Short mmCIF file of C-alpha atoms in Angstrom, two decimals:
data_model
loop_
_atom_site.label_atom_id
_atom_site.label_comp_id
_atom_site.label_asym_id
_atom_site.label_seq_id
_atom_site.Cartn_x
_atom_site.Cartn_y
_atom_site.Cartn_z
CA UNK A 1 -3.03 15.57 17.15
CA UNK A 2 -6.16 17.36 16.01
CA UNK A 3 -9.25 15.68 14.58
CA UNK A 4 -8.64 17.49 11.28
CA UNK A 5 -5.05 16.21 11.10
CA UNK A 6 -6.16 12.67 11.91
CA UNK A 7 -8.89 12.79 9.28
CA UNK A 8 -6.53 14.21 6.70
CA UNK A 9 -3.92 11.53 7.46
CA UNK A 10 -6.47 8.72 7.20
CA UNK A 11 -7.76 10.03 3.89
CA UNK A 12 -4.21 10.39 2.53
CA UNK A 13 -3.32 6.84 3.61
CA UNK A 14 -6.46 5.50 1.96
CA UNK A 15 -5.67 7.37 -1.27
CA UNK A 16 -2.09 6.10 -1.23
CA UNK A 17 -3.28 2.54 -0.69
CA UNK A 18 -5.77 2.79 -3.55
CA UNK A 19 -3.11 4.33 -5.79
CA UNK A 20 -0.71 1.48 -5.02
CA UNK A 21 -3.41 -1.09 -5.81
CA UNK A 22 -4.30 0.67 -9.06
CA UNK A 23 -0.60 0.87 -9.98
CA UNK A 24 -0.27 -2.87 -9.40
CA UNK A 25 -3.26 -3.60 -11.64
CA UNK A 26 -1.92 -1.32 -14.38
CA UNK A 27 1.49 -2.95 -14.15
CA UNK A 28 -0.15 -6.37 -14.53
CA UNK A 29 -1.99 -5.14 -17.64
CA UNK A 30 1.17 -3.66 -19.13
CA UNK A 31 3.15 -6.78 -18.37
CA UNK A 32 0.54 -8.97 -20.01
CA UNK A 33 0.43 -6.88 -23.15
CA UNK A 34 4.17 -6.50 -23.53
CA UNK A 35 4.99 -10.08 -22.63
CA UNK A 36 2.74 -11.30 -25.43
CA UNK A 37 4.30 -8.81 -27.86
CA UNK A 38 7.96 -9.28 -26.87
CA UNK A 39 8.08 -12.94 -25.95
CA UNK A 40 11.53 -13.95 -24.73
CA UNK A 41 12.84 -10.36 -24.92
CA UNK A 42 10.48 -9.29 -22.13
CA UNK A 43 12.39 -7.97 -19.05
CA UNK A 44 10.56 -10.10 -16.44
CA UNK A 45 13.07 -9.32 -13.65
CA UNK A 46 12.49 -5.55 -13.97
CA UNK A 47 8.76 -6.05 -13.61
CA UNK A 48 9.23 -8.24 -10.55
CA UNK A 49 11.45 -5.55 -8.99
CA UNK A 50 8.80 -2.95 -9.62
CA UNK A 51 6.06 -5.20 -8.27
CA UNK A 52 8.09 -5.65 -5.07
CA UNK A 53 8.38 -1.88 -4.68
CA UNK A 54 4.65 -1.44 -5.16
CA UNK A 55 4.00 -4.12 -2.53
CA UNK A 56 6.29 -2.22 -0.16
CA UNK A 57 4.14 0.88 -0.65
CA UNK A 58 1.09 -1.17 0.33
CA UNK A 59 2.89 -2.48 3.41
CA UNK A 60 3.97 1.06 4.29
CA UNK A 61 0.37 2.31 4.19
CA UNK A 62 -0.76 -0.53 6.45
CA UNK A 63 2.05 0.13 8.91
CA UNK A 64 1.37 3.87 8.96
CA UNK A 65 -2.35 3.20 9.43
CA UNK A 66 -1.62 1.01 12.43
CA UNK A 67 0.82 3.58 13.82
CA UNK A 68 -1.76 6.35 13.42
CA UNK A 69 -4.41 4.23 15.10
CA UNK A 70 -2.10 3.57 18.06
CA UNK A 71 -1.41 7.30 18.43
CA UNK A 72 -5.12 8.13 18.31
CA UNK A 73 -5.96 5.47 20.87
CA UNK A 74 -3.10 6.49 23.11
CA UNK A 75 -4.12 10.15 22.93
CA UNK A 76 -7.62 9.09 23.94
CA UNK A 77 -6.29 7.24 26.97
CA UNK A 78 -6.73 3.75 25.55
CA UNK A 79 -4.14 1.03 25.19
CA UNK A 80 -4.13 -0.31 21.61
CA UNK A 81 -3.62 -3.91 22.81
CA UNK A 82 -6.83 -3.74 24.86
CA UNK A 83 -9.10 -2.51 22.05
CA UNK A 84 -10.88 -5.12 19.95
CA UNK A 85 -12.34 -4.56 16.54
CA UNK A 86 -15.76 -6.03 15.90
#
């Protein structure tokens, strides 16, 4: 894996993570506005389903980030379990 590919992948993962977080915040804002306007007619279950999907996107970015880090460390001759973050 080239340095350019690694850099591009890290940047894309960061953008995806930020987009998921922004989507969650916007969903919260929409839910708040519509819930006040609609009251009991508000489809709470649909919003919870969507929130779960957004959380899965966040989990996916974390998992892919860890997987990428393991590949980079392995390619550099290091074992991921032996590397500590400070």
